[in-house]
Amino acid sequence: MIHIKDNVFHLKTATTSYVLKINEFKKLEQCYYGLLIEDSDLRALGIPWIMEVGSNVHYSKDIKPSSMDLMLLECPEPQMGDYRHIPLNIWVNGLQLSDLKFVSHQLTTVDDYSLPRAREPHQTLSITLEDEILKVLVHLNYLIYEDSDVIERFITVENLNPQPCVIKKCSVNFDFMNDNYDLYSLHGAWIKETHLQKQPIAIGQHVISSTTGASSNRSNPGFVVGKETDWFGFNLMYSGNHKSTIEQTSFKQLRISSGINDEMFEWILPSMDKFSSPSVMMSYANNLDTLTHQMHHFVNHHVIPPFFKQNPRPVVFNNWESTFFDFDEKRLLKLAKKANEVGCELFVVDDGWFKERDNDLSGLGNYEVNKKKFPKGLTPFIQQVKKMGMDFGLWVEPEMVNLESDLYRQHPQYALTSQRDMRFGRNQLVLDLTQEAVRNYIIKQLNHLLDTYDISYIKWDMNRHISDQGHQGHQQSFSHRYILGLYEILEKVFSHRQVLLESCSSGGNRFDLGMLYYSPQIWASDNTDPIERLKIQEGLNLLYPLSTISCHVSGALSQQTLRRTPLSTRYNVACFGVLGYELDLEELSSIELKEIKDQIKWYKKYRMLYQYGTFYRLSNGWQVSHDHQHMIGVYQSLGKAGSPPEKLKIKGLNPKNHFEFKAKGQRVMLNDMRELLHHVAPIKLHSQGLILKTASQYLSFKDQRQQLEASGQLLAQGIWLHSRYLGTGYHKDLRMGLDFNSSQYYLQQKEKAQ
Ligand code: GLA
């Protein structure tokens, strides 16, 4: 996988090559990243700059051209004539680290776990560069994941100088040439996370960053660059303030650096000590679907905790959107009974279960059970849930404290406040995870919870941005120390347990590889409106596999948008991920409960497909494929008069194989048809009358049942779907064209054609 000859490093994955060369100035140049090439091709690589460019600075007065500004460099350095942005900014005694020269390389194993790193690399290379004057070493580490076609990179700075070293920036760099590529990045805010933004890359710098203390809902640390047959994916494994700069010059050189945001960062590295950057994952493919599959494979096989690899995730019921804080044991037991009847496998008690927590003004920091809600404690409640046959899960928000809490009353110094004042977000303060005492307190409380109760799942929330961080004595290193503190807690509490950890931060405010290293799934957004979720999940799907995206079916009227959507669509979107339910089951009619029961039964049958299947974006929907089975969701927003016929083109099929194509059964609720009902009823009935109201509790229409057989070839070319409602009456084979309607299709491979 790593081939080294004549000063050239050829890093190979199953389908890609990454080539670096030590040049005559002992600088490391990037020569190639693309589909796998032969070693014999290596001599033909590199850009032949024959002459120098006017006004450039020459690195060597004897050898020309030697401008660093023209080279594609692996580890660019300041002050040497490279005028693009520089990913390293390190100082010793007022002198800036520069003129790094190659000294050695090693095929090593990684021994740096100061931050989350991907698991089980196939091979590892470390290249050492040195600033001879400052006596500082820079180790460039490469970890090869051959099966996923991903290369992980991080930098270690080793200070051999007797003086401390000041690290102001330490990002991983990638130089290549722009071929009119577009940048695909994920941005948003609360309840509109990870919307995909596509823009052409032009001359200048584009920055993707966060300063909120978390990887943030504003800009996800992962992004993609490419077009047509050239795609490059990048993702930083880090949960705090991050920054990626995408810079193009007028010569079309493209420099991409990614790391901890230097805006609020400084690290004092003592003599003889080391500092390591977070890892950046990079992957190349010649089409976007393949790039997505590679990144997904990597997360499923090398990032999430090993116990959860390919492990089926339970269908949860979460009480939040049905009760908010207003519940007690009795109310929850009623919900649990219904949740169990429809087939949920794990019952989660969300926010509000602990002392002083009846709204979001008080209680955070307490871990004692709320006696008003659970007079006999949690154990008898958990026992009843278990007796029904479900597992039990609990919500916690360990990084936060309310003024009204035992913790704040006893240890006000644990909270992050400024000398100037206190700044609240959702009425709460952030705990200072840089203090050992704070970390130990949280570890102790969580261990106690997990040791005392029969808990299979924890939802770990974090509901505000961080502020007031500059005064605790760590100044510019606070944000990074906070994240190191968070990782330490997660490691100590969860790494030896098989508790399913679902991370959450006001929805998807911290959806990143760093959190996925500990929590195999993340709550994607507090927005459970399926039409909004289409955008959110479509963005996440670019880089994160379905097994990591937690999605719930909520009530008909969305609490976030006031949009009303069919139950079938809420399922058809939420099932492309880890499915759960979060609505008041007691409010539902028998027919709606029946529909949910059928949905869950169907989901369980095809769970591996939905959670671990290979994901494809189609022009009108989504597809997952796994082991000769395929599931396709087709979505519409607004019903239109006289909709034209719609074609469905399916991806990834062997053209020679034959398939059975079948619509998943789903119901159209009588309620959704309202006053149209009396037209289709066999006798004259009033739409608001008792008979139809009662009937709508128990009866429904069938949505279309399209079924056909076709070859992979035809399915790839496209088949016509049954027409939508045309305004001329109901027919059982129409796709009912209600607003926000959707259909789901199942494709099963038949025996191979002769
Ligand atoms: C956050 C989460 C929600 C819910 C509430 C509870 O907003 O994202 O899912 O847990 O907190 O307070």
Tab-separated table of N, CA, C and O and ligand atoms in Angstrom, residues 190 318 320-321 324-325 350-352 357 360 364 395 397 426 428 459 461-463 504-508 523 525-526 552 582, ligand 1:
chain	number	residue	atom	x	y	z
A	190	TRP	N	-30.106	26.175	13.666
A	190	TRP	CA	-31.022	25.292	14.374
A	190	TRP	C	-32.265	25.042	13.504
A	190	TRP	O	-32.760	25.951	12.849
A	318	ASN	N	-39.276	7.960	21.609
A	318	ASN	CA	-38.794	9.037	22.472
A	318	ASN	C	-39.988	9.916	22.841
A	318	ASN	O	-40.794	10.271	21.986
A	320	TRP	N	-40.170	13.040	23.833
A	320	TRP	CA	-40.029	14.501	23.840
A	320	TRP	C	-41.174	15.237	23.140
A	320	TRP	O	-41.882	16.022	23.753
A	321	GLU	N	-41.378	14.998	21.856
A	321	GLU	CA	-42.387	15.801	21.146
A	321	GLU	C	-43.821	15.473	21.567
A	321	GLU	O	-44.742	16.210	21.231
A	324	PHE	N	-43.073	16.876	26.022
A	324	PHE	CA	-42.080	17.852	26.499
A	324	PHE	C	-41.814	17.578	27.987
A	324	PHE	O	-41.599	16.420	28.330
A	325	PHE	N	-41.870	18.620	28.869
A	325	PHE	CA	-41.515	18.368	30.278
A	325	PHE	C	-42.688	17.815	31.094
A	325	PHE	O	-42.541	17.451	32.253
A	350	ASP	N	-36.796	11.376	27.690
A	350	ASP	CA	-36.004	12.545	27.303
A	350	ASP	C	-35.920	13.513	28.479
A	350	ASP	O	-36.152	13.152	29.642
A	351	ASP	N	-35.640	14.743	28.189
A	351	ASP	CA	-35.424	15.793	29.183
A	351	ASP	C	-36.583	15.874	30.180
A	351	ASP	O	-37.746	15.758	29.788
A	352	GLY	N	-36.238	16.120	31.472
A	352	GLY	CA	-37.282	16.368	32.463
A	352	GLY	C	-37.416	15.293	33.515
A	352	GLY	O	-38.288	15.380	34.373
A	357	ARG	N	-36.439	19.671	37.407
A	357	ARG	CA	-36.511	19.864	35.955
A	357	ARG	C	-37.955	19.745	35.488
A	357	ARG	O	-38.406	18.672	35.059
A	360	ASP	N	-37.233	24.441	31.209
A	360	ASP	CA	-35.797	24.549	30.924
A	360	ASP	C	-35.109	25.661	31.722
A	360	ASP	O	-34.030	26.118	31.366
A	364	LEU	N	-30.532	21.423	35.423
A	364	LEU	CA	-29.349	20.832	34.761
A	364	LEU	C	-28.176	20.822	35.736
A	364	LEU	O	-27.881	21.833	36.370
A	395	TRP	N	-32.098	10.479	28.562
A	395	TRP	CA	-31.489	11.736	28.065
A	395	TRP	C	-30.631	12.356	29.164
A	395	TRP	O	-31.032	12.362	30.332
A	397	GLU	N	-27.735	15.896	29.759
A	397	GLU	CA	-27.025	17.043	29.159
A	397	GLU	C	-25.854	17.408	30.083
A	397	GLU	O	-25.859	18.441	30.757
A	426	ARG	N	-30.356	29.204	26.363
A	426	ARG	CA	-31.421	28.343	26.879
A	426	ARG	C	-31.401	28.304	28.418
A	426	ARG	O	-31.495	27.241	29.028
A	428	GLN	N	-29.056	28.422	30.520
A	428	GLN	CA	-28.060	27.571	31.168
A	428	GLN	C	-26.643	28.063	30.923
A	428	GLN	O	-26.379	28.792	29.967
A	459	LYS	N	-28.959	9.406	25.390
A	459	LYS	CA	-28.972	10.538	24.447
A	459	LYS	C	-28.210	11.670	25.134
A	459	LYS	O	-28.639	12.174	26.173
A	461	ASP	N	-27.011	15.304	25.144
A	461	ASP	CA	-27.381	16.567	24.503
A	461	ASP	C	-26.411	17.679	24.886
A	461	ASP	O	-25.669	17.579	25.876
A	462	MET	N	-26.426	18.755	24.135
A	462	MET	CA	-25.590	19.939	24.415
A	462	MET	C	-26.277	21.107	23.722
A	462	MET	O	-26.244	21.208	22.513
A	463	ASN	N	-26.929	21.950	24.538
A	463	ASN	CA	-27.928	22.838	23.950
A	463	ASN	C	-27.605	24.322	23.876
A	463	ASN	O	-28.525	25.138	23.831
A	504	CYS	N	-26.308	14.488	20.477
A	504	CYS	CA	-27.298	15.466	20.042
A	504	CYS	C	-26.797	16.823	20.513
A	504	CYS	O	-26.141	16.916	21.541
A	505	SER	N	-27.081	17.861	19.759
A	505	SER	CA	-26.728	19.188	20.245
A	505	SER	C	-27.751	20.143	19.657
A	505	SER	O	-27.595	20.614	18.537
A	506	SER	N	-28.822	20.361	20.389
A	506	SER	CA	-29.983	21.104	19.849
A	506	SER	C	-30.273	20.571	18.453
A	506	SER	O	-30.390	21.341	17.493
A	507	GLY	N	-30.329	19.270	18.306
A	507	GLY	CA	-30.409	18.657	16.975
A	507	GLY	C	-29.005	18.440	16.473
A	507	GLY	O	-28.142	17.939	17.186
A	508	GLY	N	-28.730	18.887	15.243
A	508	GLY	CA	-27.449	18.558	14.599
A	508	GLY	C	-26.397	19.653	14.711
A	508	GLY	O	-25.777	20.002	13.712
A	523	TRP	N	-28.525	12.615	16.554
A	523	TRP	CA	-29.834	13.205	16.253
A	523	TRP	C	-29.608	14.336	15.253
A	523	TRP	O	-28.942	15.321	15.550
A	525	SER	N	-31.504	16.573	13.648
A	525	SER	CA	-32.106	17.907	13.728
A	525	SER	C	-33.316	17.862	14.630
A	525	SER	O	-34.023	16.861	14.671
A	526	ASP	N	-33.601	18.970	15.315
A	526	ASP	CA	-34.861	19.074	16.063
A	526	ASP	C	-36.028	19.274	15.112
A	526	ASP	O	-37.173	19.313	15.542
A	552	HIS	N	-36.749	10.572	13.362
A	552	HIS	CA	-37.991	10.137	14.010
A	552	HIS	C	-39.229	10.579	13.236
A	552	HIS	O	-39.254	11.661	12.658
A	582	GLU	N	-41.650	9.671	17.682
A	582	GLU	CA	-41.632	10.723	18.703
A	582	GLU	C	-42.913	11.527	18.570
A	582	GLU	O	-42.906	12.659	18.111
B	1	GLA	C1	-32.754	19.513	22.555
B	1	GLA	C2	-32.804	18.232	21.757
B	1	GLA	C3	-34.228	17.710	21.743
B	1	GLA	C4	-34.701	17.473	23.162
B	1	GLA	C5	-34.555	18.752	23.972
B	1	GLA	C6	-34.810	18.496	25.430
B	1	GLA	O1	-33.453	20.538	21.915
B	1	GLA	O2	-32.297	18.428	20.478
B	1	GLA	O3	-34.296	16.505	21.002
B	1	GLA	O4	-33.940	16.431	23.735
B	1	GLA	O5	-33.251	19.305	23.854
B	1	GLA	O6	-34.666	19.622	26.203
